[in-house]
Short mmCIF file of C-alpha atoms in Angstrom, two decimals:
data_model
loop_
_atom_site.label_atom_id
_atom_site.label_comp_id
_atom_site.label_asym_id
_atom_site.label_seq_id
_atom_site.Cartn_x
_atom_site.Cartn_y
_atom_site.Cartn_z
CA MET R 24 -0.01 0.01 0.00
CA THR R 25 1.39 3.41 -0.88
CA GLU R 26 1.91 5.90 1.94
CA LEU R 27 -1.29 7.75 2.72
CA SER R 28 -1.51 11.44 3.70
CA GLY R 29 -3.31 12.43 6.86
CA THR R 30 -6.17 13.81 4.79
CA GLN R 31 -6.49 10.54 2.94
CA VAL R 32 -6.56 8.55 6.14
CA ALA R 33 -9.28 10.86 7.44
CA ILE R 34 -11.33 10.29 4.26
CA LEU R 35 -10.94 6.51 4.28
CA ALA R 36 -11.68 6.22 8.00
CA ALA R 37 -14.77 8.45 7.68
CA TYR R 38 -16.06 6.41 4.73
CA ALA R 39 -15.48 3.11 6.54
CA GLU R 40 -17.28 4.46 9.58
CA LEU R 41 -20.26 5.53 7.45
CA ILE R 42 -20.35 2.17 5.68
CA GLU R 43 -20.67 0.50 9.09
CA GLU R 44 -23.33 2.90 10.30
CA LEU R 45 -25.48 2.88 7.17
CA GLY R 46 -24.96 -0.74 6.15
CA SER R 47 -24.13 0.28 2.61
CA ASP R 48 -21.23 1.68 0.59
CA ASP R 49 -23.74 4.07 -1.07
CA VAL R 50 -22.62 7.17 0.80
CA SER R 51 -22.30 10.61 -0.85
CA ASN R 52 -18.99 12.48 -0.99
CA ARG R 53 -20.66 15.37 0.80
CA VAL R 54 -21.47 13.17 3.81
CA ILE R 55 -18.00 11.67 3.80
CA ALA R 56 -16.47 15.13 3.64
CA ARG R 57 -18.57 16.40 6.53
CA ARG R 58 -17.63 13.36 8.66
CA ALA R 59 -13.95 13.81 7.86
CA GLY R 60 -14.16 17.55 8.58
CA ILE R 61 -12.89 18.58 5.14
CA ALA R 62 -14.23 20.18 1.98
CA GLU R 63 -16.09 18.04 -0.45
CA ARG R 64 -13.71 18.95 -3.27
CA THR R 65 -10.84 17.58 -1.24
CA VAL R 66 -12.47 14.15 -1.44
CA PHE R 67 -12.75 14.51 -5.23
CA ARG R 68 -9.21 15.68 -5.54
CA ASN R 69 -7.85 12.63 -3.69
CA TYR R 70 -10.28 10.09 -5.11
CA PRO R 71 -11.68 11.26 -8.48
CA THR R 72 -14.14 8.36 -8.80
CA ARG R 73 -16.26 6.21 -6.54
CA VAL R 74 -14.29 3.21 -7.57
CA ASP R 75 -11.01 4.88 -6.63
CA LEU R 76 -12.45 5.69 -3.23
CA LEU R 77 -13.90 2.23 -2.65
CA LEU R 78 -10.69 0.44 -3.61
CA ALA R 79 -8.55 2.69 -1.42
CA THR R 80 -10.96 2.19 1.49
CA ALA R 81 -10.94 -1.59 1.08
CA ALA R 82 -7.12 -1.61 1.06
CA TRP R 83 -7.01 0.59 4.14
CA ILE R 84 -9.54 -1.67 6.00
CA GLU R 85 -7.46 -4.77 5.13
CA ALA R 86 -4.25 -3.11 6.40
CA THR R 87 -5.71 -1.71 9.61
CA VAL R 88 -9.00 -3.16 10.87
CA PHE R 89 -8.18 -6.64 9.57
CA ALA R 90 -4.39 -6.48 10.06
CA ARG R 91 -2.95 -9.81 11.04
CA GLU R 92 -0.01 -10.97 12.99
CA GLU R 93 2.76 -12.31 10.84
CA SER R 94 2.99 -16.08 10.63
CA HIS R 95 6.47 -17.59 10.94
CA SER R 96 5.60 -21.00 9.50
CA ILE R 97 3.26 -22.15 6.77
CA PHE R 98 1.95 -24.56 9.37
CA ASP R 99 0.77 -21.60 11.45
CA ILE R 100 -1.49 -20.34 8.68
CA PRO R 101 -4.59 -22.22 9.90
CA LEU R 102 -4.29 -20.38 13.21
CA ALA R 103 -3.99 -17.04 11.41
CA ILE R 104 -7.06 -17.97 9.35
CA ARG R 105 -9.03 -18.76 12.44
CA ASP R 106 -8.18 -15.34 13.95
CA ALA R 107 -8.94 -13.54 10.74
CA MET R 108 -12.45 -15.12 10.51
CA GLN R 109 -13.18 -13.85 13.97
CA ARG R 110 -12.12 -10.34 13.04
CA TYR R 111 -14.30 -10.38 9.92
CA ASP R 112 -17.25 -11.56 11.94
CA ALA R 113 -16.92 -8.61 14.32
CA ARG R 114 -17.13 -6.13 11.43
CA PRO R 115 -19.52 -7.64 8.88
CA GLU R 116 -20.14 -4.57 6.74
CA LEU R 117 -16.47 -3.89 6.28
CA ALA R 118 -15.83 -7.55 5.57
CA HIS R 119 -18.34 -7.49 2.69
CA VAL R 120 -16.71 -4.39 1.17
CA VAL R 121 -13.27 -6.00 1.22
CA ALA R 122 -14.64 -9.21 -0.19
CA GLU R 123 -16.45 -7.55 -3.03
CA THR R 124 -13.59 -5.30 -4.19
CA ALA R 125 -11.32 -8.32 -4.50
CA MET R 126 -13.69 -9.97 -7.00
CA ARG R 127 -13.63 -7.27 -9.70
CA GLY R 128 -10.95 -8.66 -11.89
CA VAL R 129 -8.17 -6.43 -13.12
CA ASN R 130 -10.15 -3.31 -12.17
CA GLY R 131 -10.42 -4.39 -8.57
CA ALA R 132 -8.28 -4.94 -5.48
CA ALA R 133 -5.62 -7.66 -5.46
CA PRO R 134 -7.46 -10.86 -4.60
CA SER R 135 -4.54 -12.54 -2.88
CA PRO R 136 -2.51 -9.96 -0.97
CA GLY R 137 -0.90 -12.67 1.21
CA ARG R 138 0.47 -14.66 -1.71
CA ALA R 139 4.09 -13.43 -1.47
CA GLN R 140 4.32 -14.27 2.23
CA LEU R 141 2.81 -17.75 1.69
CA GLU R 142 5.35 -18.41 -1.05
CA ARG R 143 8.19 -17.30 1.16
CA LEU R 144 7.13 -19.55 4.00
CA LEU R 145 6.49 -22.55 1.80
CA ASP R 146 9.72 -22.22 -0.13
CA ALA R 147 11.74 -22.01 3.06
CA GLU R 148 10.04 -24.92 4.78
CA VAL R 149 9.00 -27.26 1.99
CA PRO R 150 11.22 -26.53 -1.02
CA SER R 151 10.80 -29.98 -2.62
CA LEU R 152 7.35 -29.45 -4.14
CA ASP R 153 6.95 -29.58 -7.88
CA ALA R 154 5.67 -26.40 -9.53
CA ALA R 155 2.01 -27.54 -9.88
CA GLN R 156 1.76 -28.72 -6.29
CA ARG R 157 3.37 -25.59 -4.94
CA ARG R 158 1.03 -23.39 -6.92
CA ALA R 159 -2.01 -25.41 -5.79
CA VAL R 160 -1.09 -25.24 -2.13
CA ILE R 161 -0.48 -21.48 -2.26
CA ALA R 162 -3.69 -20.87 -4.19
CA ALA R 163 -5.82 -22.96 -1.82
CA LEU R 164 -4.38 -21.35 1.33
CA SER R 165 -4.63 -17.91 -0.17
CA HIS R 166 -8.29 -18.59 -1.03
CA LEU R 167 -9.07 -19.81 2.52
CA ASP R 168 -7.13 -16.91 4.09
CA SER R 169 -9.51 -14.34 2.70
CA VAL R 170 -12.72 -12.66 3.64
CA GLY R 171 -14.49 -14.57 0.86
CA THR R 172 -14.39 -17.58 3.16
CA TRP R 173 -16.28 -15.78 5.87
CA VAL R 174 -18.85 -14.42 3.41
CA THR R 175 -19.46 -17.83 1.77
CA PHE R 176 -19.70 -19.92 4.92
CA ARG R 177 -22.04 -17.42 6.51
CA ARG R 178 -24.21 -16.90 3.49
CA GLU R 179 -24.40 -20.43 2.10
CA PHE R 180 -24.34 -22.38 5.37
CA GLY R 181 -25.64 -19.94 7.97
CA MET R 182 -22.56 -20.54 10.10
CA ASP R 183 -21.73 -18.44 13.13
CA ARG R 184 -18.33 -17.02 14.03
CA ARG R 185 -17.13 -20.18 15.80
CA ASP R 186 -18.15 -22.56 13.03
CA ILE R 187 -16.68 -20.35 10.32
CA ALA R 188 -13.37 -20.16 12.13
CA ASP R 189 -13.40 -23.90 12.77
CA THR R 190 -14.28 -24.84 9.18
CA ALA R 191 -11.78 -22.51 7.55
CA ALA R 192 -8.96 -23.72 9.79
CA TRP R 193 -9.97 -27.34 9.20
CA ALA R 194 -9.83 -26.95 5.43
CA ALA R 195 -6.44 -25.22 5.69
CA GLU R 196 -5.12 -28.12 7.80
CA ALA R 197 -6.43 -30.49 5.13
CA VAL R 198 -4.44 -28.59 2.45
CA LEU R 199 -1.33 -28.79 4.62
CA ASP R 200 -1.79 -32.55 5.27
CA SER R 201 -0.29 -33.31 1.86
CA ILE R 202 2.97 -31.57 2.70
CA ARG R 203 3.12 -31.97 6.51
CA ASP R 204 5.94 -34.47 6.53
CA ARG R 205 8.01 -33.02 3.71
CA VAL R 206 9.74 -30.28 5.65
CA ALA R 207 13.38 -29.65 4.73
CA ARG R 208 15.90 -30.12 7.51
CA MET U 22 -42.99 -17.82 -30.90
CA GLU U 23 -40.73 -15.79 -28.67
CA GLU U 24 -41.71 -15.57 -25.05
CA PRO U 25 -42.77 -12.12 -23.91
CA VAL U 26 -40.10 -10.63 -21.70
CA ASP U 27 -40.99 -8.68 -18.59
CA THR U 28 -39.31 -5.41 -17.80
CA ALA U 29 -37.15 -6.75 -14.98
CA THR U 30 -35.73 -9.44 -17.28
CA ALA U 31 -35.32 -7.06 -20.22
CA ILE U 32 -33.20 -4.85 -17.97
CA LEU U 33 -30.96 -7.74 -17.04
CA ALA U 34 -30.60 -8.88 -20.63
CA SER U 35 -29.56 -5.41 -21.69
CA ALA U 36 -27.11 -5.14 -18.76
CA ALA U 37 -25.55 -8.38 -19.97
CA VAL U 38 -25.16 -6.92 -23.45
CA LEU U 39 -23.49 -3.80 -22.09
CA LEU U 40 -21.13 -5.97 -19.98
CA ARG U 41 -19.49 -7.13 -23.24
CA GLU U 42 -17.99 -3.72 -23.74
CA ARG U 43 -17.62 -2.18 -20.27
CA THR U 44 -17.37 -3.16 -16.60
CA PHE U 45 -20.36 -3.31 -14.32
CA ASP U 46 -19.23 -0.09 -12.61
CA ASP U 47 -19.32 1.73 -15.94
CA ILE U 48 -22.94 0.74 -16.66
CA SER U 49 -24.98 3.70 -15.49
CA TYR U 50 -28.72 3.47 -14.94
CA ARG U 51 -28.99 6.17 -17.59
CA ALA U 52 -27.14 4.08 -20.21
CA LEU U 53 -29.09 1.01 -19.20
CA ALA U 54 -32.41 2.84 -19.56
CA ASP U 55 -31.44 4.00 -23.04
CA GLU U 56 -30.40 0.48 -24.04
CA VAL U 57 -33.76 -1.03 -22.89
CA GLY U 58 -35.74 1.94 -24.14
CA ILE U 59 -37.45 2.69 -20.79
CA SER U 60 -37.07 5.50 -18.24
CA GLU U 61 -34.32 5.54 -15.69
CA ARG U 62 -37.02 5.68 -13.06
CA THR U 63 -38.42 2.31 -14.11
CA ILE U 64 -35.02 0.79 -13.48
CA TYR U 65 -34.83 2.30 -10.02
CA ARG U 66 -38.27 0.88 -9.29
CA GLN U 67 -37.05 -2.65 -10.23
CA TYR U 68 -33.55 -2.31 -8.77
CA PRO U 69 -33.42 0.37 -6.06
CA THR U 70 -29.66 0.03 -5.62
CA ARG U 71 -26.75 -1.27 -7.68
CA ALA U 72 -26.47 -4.09 -5.15
CA HIS U 73 -29.97 -5.22 -6.08
CA LEU U 74 -29.08 -4.95 -9.73
CA ILE U 75 -25.87 -7.00 -9.53
CA ALA U 76 -27.56 -9.69 -7.41
CA ALA U 77 -30.37 -10.12 -9.92
CA LEU U 78 -27.97 -9.85 -12.92
CA SER U 79 -25.79 -12.57 -11.42
CA ASN U 80 -28.72 -14.91 -10.99
CA TRP U 81 -29.88 -14.29 -14.53
CA ILE U 82 -26.43 -14.80 -16.01
CA GLU U 83 -25.97 -17.96 -14.00
CA GLN U 84 -29.14 -19.44 -15.46
CA ALA U 85 -28.52 -18.26 -18.98
CA PHE U 86 -24.81 -18.92 -19.34
CA PHE U 87 -23.51 -21.12 -16.53
CA PRO U 88 -26.14 -23.81 -15.89
CA LEU U 89 -24.74 -26.30 -13.43
CA PRO U 90 -24.60 -29.83 -14.86
CA PRO U 91 -26.36 -32.20 -12.43
CA PHE U 92 -24.16 -34.44 -10.29
CA VAL U 93 -24.67 -37.22 -7.82
CA THR U 94 -21.24 -38.72 -7.28
CA VAL U 95 -18.01 -36.95 -6.30
CA SER U 96 -16.50 -37.61 -9.73
CA ASP U 97 -19.58 -36.13 -11.40
CA PHE U 98 -19.19 -33.14 -9.12
CA ARG U 99 -15.60 -32.62 -10.17
CA ALA U 100 -16.57 -32.85 -13.81
CA ALA U 101 -19.41 -30.39 -13.38
CA VAL U 102 -17.16 -27.89 -11.70
CA HIS U 103 -14.52 -28.25 -14.39
CA GLU U 104 -17.17 -27.51 -16.99
CA ARG U 105 -18.16 -24.37 -15.10
CA PHE U 106 -14.62 -23.10 -14.72
CA ARG U 107 -14.11 -23.56 -18.48
CA ALA U 108 -17.34 -21.72 -19.14
CA PHE U 109 -16.16 -18.87 -16.82
CA ASP U 110 -12.88 -18.67 -18.76
CA ALA U 111 -14.89 -18.35 -21.98
CA SER U 112 -16.96 -15.46 -20.60
CA PRO U 113 -14.87 -13.81 -17.88
CA ALA U 114 -16.89 -10.57 -17.65
CA TYR U 115 -19.95 -12.59 -16.74
CA ALA U 116 -18.11 -14.80 -14.34
CA TYR U 117 -16.72 -11.79 -12.42
CA VAL U 118 -20.25 -10.47 -11.98
CA GLY U 119 -21.09 -13.81 -10.32
CA ALA U 120 -17.99 -13.69 -8.08
CA ARG U 121 -18.79 -10.10 -7.09
CA ALA U 122 -22.44 -10.73 -6.41
CA SER U 123 -21.62 -13.63 -4.16
CA ALA U 124 -19.41 -11.32 -2.07
CA ILE U 125 -21.73 -8.37 -1.50
CA SER U 126 -23.77 -7.75 1.60
CA PRO U 127 -27.05 -9.52 0.83
CA THR U 128 -29.87 -7.18 -0.22
CA LEU U 129 -32.63 -9.77 0.34
CA ASP U 130 -33.05 -12.94 2.29
CA ILE U 131 -30.68 -15.18 0.41
CA GLU U 132 -31.41 -18.74 -0.32
CA PRO U 133 -28.30 -20.92 -0.47
CA ALA U 134 -27.27 -21.45 -4.05
CA TYR U 135 -28.36 -24.56 -5.89
CA ILE U 136 -24.80 -25.91 -5.91
CA THR U 137 -24.75 -25.77 -2.09
CA ARG U 138 -27.82 -27.96 -1.84
CA ALA U 139 -26.48 -30.31 -4.50
CA ILE U 140 -23.21 -30.74 -2.60
CA GLU U 141 -25.07 -31.47 0.60
CA ALA U 142 -27.29 -34.01 -1.17
CA MET U 143 -24.20 -35.63 -2.70
CA LEU U 144 -22.62 -36.09 0.73
CA ASP U 145 -25.81 -37.47 2.16
CA VAL U 146 -25.58 -40.29 -0.31
CA ALA U 147 -21.82 -40.74 -0.46
CA ALA U 148 -21.17 -40.58 3.29
CA PRO U 149 -24.45 -41.30 5.08
CA THR U 150 -22.88 -42.05 8.46
CA LEU U 151 -20.62 -39.04 8.62
CA ASN U 152 -21.12 -36.90 11.71
CA ARG U 153 -22.77 -33.50 11.30
CA ARG U 154 -19.74 -31.31 12.01
CA ASP U 155 -17.45 -32.99 9.58
CA ARG U 156 -20.18 -33.09 6.99
CA ARG U 157 -20.63 -29.33 7.21
CA ARG U 158 -16.91 -28.74 7.17
CA LEU U 159 -16.59 -30.84 4.07
CA ALA U 160 -19.64 -29.39 2.32
CA ALA U 161 -18.53 -25.83 3.00
CA SER U 162 -14.94 -26.51 1.80
CA LEU U 163 -16.14 -28.18 -1.39
CA ARG U 164 -18.62 -25.36 -1.98
CA TYR U 165 -15.95 -22.72 -1.54
CA PHE U 166 -13.37 -24.40 -3.81
CA SER U 167 -16.02 -24.82 -6.53
CA SER U 168 -17.08 -21.11 -6.41
CA ALA U 169 -16.82 -18.29 -8.90
CA MET U 170 -14.71 -16.65 -6.22
CA PHE U 171 -12.15 -19.43 -6.47
CA TRP U 172 -12.01 -19.03 -10.22
CA ALA U 173 -11.77 -15.19 -9.95
CA ARG U 174 -9.02 -15.26 -7.32
CA LEU U 175 -6.90 -17.76 -9.21
CA ARG U 176 -7.37 -15.97 -12.51
CA THR U 177 -6.67 -12.47 -11.24
CA GLY U 178 -4.28 -13.18 -8.39
CA PHE U 179 -2.35 -16.07 -9.94
CA ASP U 180 -2.84 -15.63 -13.70
CA MET U 181 -4.14 -19.15 -14.03
CA ASP U 182 -6.18 -20.39 -16.95
CA ALA U 183 -9.14 -22.79 -16.63
CA GLY U 184 -6.91 -25.90 -16.91
CA GLU U 185 -4.66 -24.76 -14.07
CA ILE U 186 -7.61 -23.72 -11.99
CA CYS U 187 -9.23 -27.16 -12.51
CA ASP U 188 -5.96 -28.76 -11.40
CA ALA U 189 -5.79 -26.62 -8.21
CA PHE U 190 -9.45 -27.39 -7.57
CA ASP U 191 -8.86 -31.14 -7.93
CA ARG U 192 -5.95 -31.05 -5.49
CA ALA U 193 -7.90 -29.05 -2.94
CA VAL U 194 -10.92 -31.38 -3.20
CA GLY U 195 -8.55 -34.37 -2.81
CA ASP U 196 -7.05 -32.75 0.29
CA VAL U 197 -10.33 -32.17 2.10
CA LEU U 198 -11.74 -35.59 1.12
CA ALA U 199 -8.63 -37.23 2.49
CA LYS U 200 -9.48 -35.79 5.93
CA LEU U 201 -12.13 -38.46 6.23
CA LEU U 202 -11.56 -42.10 6.97
CA ASP U 203 -11.88 -44.57 4.07
CA ALA U 204 -14.72 -46.35 5.89
CA THR U 205 -16.79 -43.16 5.73
CA TRP U 206 -17.59 -43.64 2.08
CA ALA U 207 -20.48 -45.66 0.87
CA GLU U 208 -19.95 -47.69 -2.33
CA ARG U 209 -17.53 -45.83 -4.53
#
């Protein structure tokens, strides 16, 4: 994420706050400006379009509200996923915004921001995987370690916070089962 | 004889046409109204917010372009999902609408998707004695790996094509199925 100015942080935080209060990302720039204590044209100047504003806000939410502790092993990822699901569940409106912006294709947010870290951990611990298996493990964990998991389990299965965290971590453990005993020494 | 099309459906069909040349965000209600030949206000009456519009559009696209082949066994399920991922690759703009719609905050009471029920029914037959918690874990995992979101993430975040996505899907399905004991499975 590029360095944000104080004004930009004020805009993004105000917008996120309003999304939570109103239950929708349909908030006018005028209302956002008033909440941030700045002029409306300042919002436009920093974020010329709604999409610019929404993507910046989603990235800011990921990096702050949903920030995670760094994992030191690929085998710690299921624990990180469990924690992440609980954080999403505490802030459902923000979780939906982040989930949706990651599903817009090339015009959207990066759908797998944790990919580089997963690759680093996996390459250090289990370097012997062939290319296809490595790619599949990273892709599956990256998919599970995302807010899409929380949205889908809640919406399609009516799961509560505990069951979502449990199921997501269980699936991540299943993905790791195939490489559990292949750690380099 | 062509079936008469109601206004709500005509709006969705026109939105799908516009999606071929621009993204969903670039389809204004104004442009959509012109395309259908109705007033902007009529569109607002049918779809009060863009969230309502994308939810309805996704359902319509799903039925028109991505019908799910029926499946009963796990291998049929894999084949059905492969077919879908290939169909997504052939019409990415439509598939992204599906992925997006499945991520938004629901505008209405949402029924679980047909594929969710089909996966649950498949497990009822394939693993009738499996305990409830593991059954839900398994159903939810299979559902999530077979989703438009999985396709969209792997395509955008990993530059994978349908073949590679099918391969990653097969491995993930194999991983979660392997969590269960062999004796769990009815005749295979």
